[in-house]
Amino acid sequence: MAILNPLVLLIVAVFIPFAVIGRSVIAYLQNPKGFNKYPVQNWLSAFTKLGYCWELGRRHPVIHSRRLWQDHSGNKKKIIRLGPNWISFGRARAARDIYGYTSQATKGAVYDQLSGGGGAHLANISDKNLHKVRRSMVSHVYAPKHQQHWEESWVIDTCADFMKAIDKHCTKPGSMDEDPDPEDLTMDLVHWGYTYACEVMVKIGMSKDLHLLDNGNNNIEIEGEDGTKREVSIVQSLHCAGRAAANVIWDTKRFTTWVKLMRKVSSQYDRWAAGGGDWHAAMTKLVTERMERHNAGKELNDLFNPWMETKTGEEPDISTRDRIAEIEQMVGAAIDAPGGQVACSIYHLVKDPRTFKKLREELDQVLPAGKSVATWQAIKESPYLKACIDEALRLHPPVATDLIRRVPKEGMVVDGEYVPGNTDVSISAYASHRDPDVFPNPEKWYPDRWTENKGTDLIKDMLASSIPFSAGYRTCMGRNVSIVIQACVLATLVHNYDWALPSRDWELPFEEWFNLWPTQCPVKVWHREKFAEPQAVGVQGEQTD
């Protein structure tokens, strides 16, 4: 075995680490932007973004965004330093300044790294002009006429399949106010919510029915390079991809180095990265099949169609890699947003029977007096249903973590503070949604806040501070589709079934990386025994004789 020259070992062991660490220390001592005055999240934060990687990846009973919010609110820290050139704000006003329509801040290095390594999609494109072009390709297919087509063709059908799955798990009647027999906890709403959202989004996105709800899982068969076929969980592989990327992506300059190193030293990380590969393989398979159907002359009205053909019948300027990236973002967002919100919403409604009863009574006014799927056309004007959805998204935003934006070179003001140019700034949705000046008693589940304050200045502040889908011109393109998917299934579940949690003091557990995931929600479920007859409602909402 060759013996390394001692000088080489000395350089590797001493001078290279000194060059990296020493440069950070020197920059800290020089304090060019005056950020040393701000408190740090941990001692590493002043020197490297690895401090943020550490906080996100370390084992802790409290999710990262909650810890950061507690640090902001409990210690009255308006600004916390998350990296040498990265500051996080803690008050809702910052959300409007950073992400609003008038903001000059842009998406930064994290998004460039993601788009460069795995393909560019609407959520990770940082260049404004490219984003505008890409958005214009698909904006027309999100029009109401298409939305009605998807709802009638796919959402209603998938909700009906969800009901069939629930029927198989129904037990004898019980009570929300009593702890159920553990043997009656026959259904995990997290699993079924994710599976529902995955199935309906693949239908809307690619006109493909995977029959996941019929099968009771979210598995798909993929084929390895050697021709070996195996089944993988779409949801679990998606979450493996999220864990692997979110662990180290924040140190963008050395991201690929950290990935290689982590795969060598951590078997768990290597499994996550391999799972991420399965996720990419699954979405690649679906995209390839969809492209083959298009090339065979099959005309399909779905979200993927604009990536294959423009409104004038020409081939759009988008690569296959970017088509795959768009589907990965679309399906992944659906799983984590409306999919995860199924469990979050039912959890809070069951914990607070008053709100469950109030929502059911509202739905009874517009839905048949019997077992049925809630259609969007029937429920779209239901204010308390919308309030419950908004409140669940407020308390458990799918993207809870800080979304980084880069301040323009001339600097900008955020929440009354001047921020020097080329600084990374952010506020987490988790923190913005818990500003007590905007959301009084912020930890309380209280959907009524969205209806009681209608027409007031407070509701304007609430809407401006609510950023579960981001805000401004970078607002999620699929927001309305997500709301339809979520509203129809939530209304269907509340109208047709009764529920009980493991105990009255049981708490919904979460895991957080890029996104916030409920991890399990075992429930007892049984058929609703009595339905109320719907009452006729006038144009302005008055009951008619």
XYZ file of C-alpha atoms in Angstrom, residues 148 162 178 180 185 301 323 369 491 519:
10
model
C -64.820 21.710 -13.629
C -61.854 6.758 -0.915
C -64.901 8.605 24.495
C -62.101 4.009 21.554
C -58.370 2.125 15.397
C -57.153 17.082 -21.248
C -41.137 17.732 -17.920
C -79.637 13.579 3.082
C -66.597 17.615 3.047
C -46.614 10.878 10.297
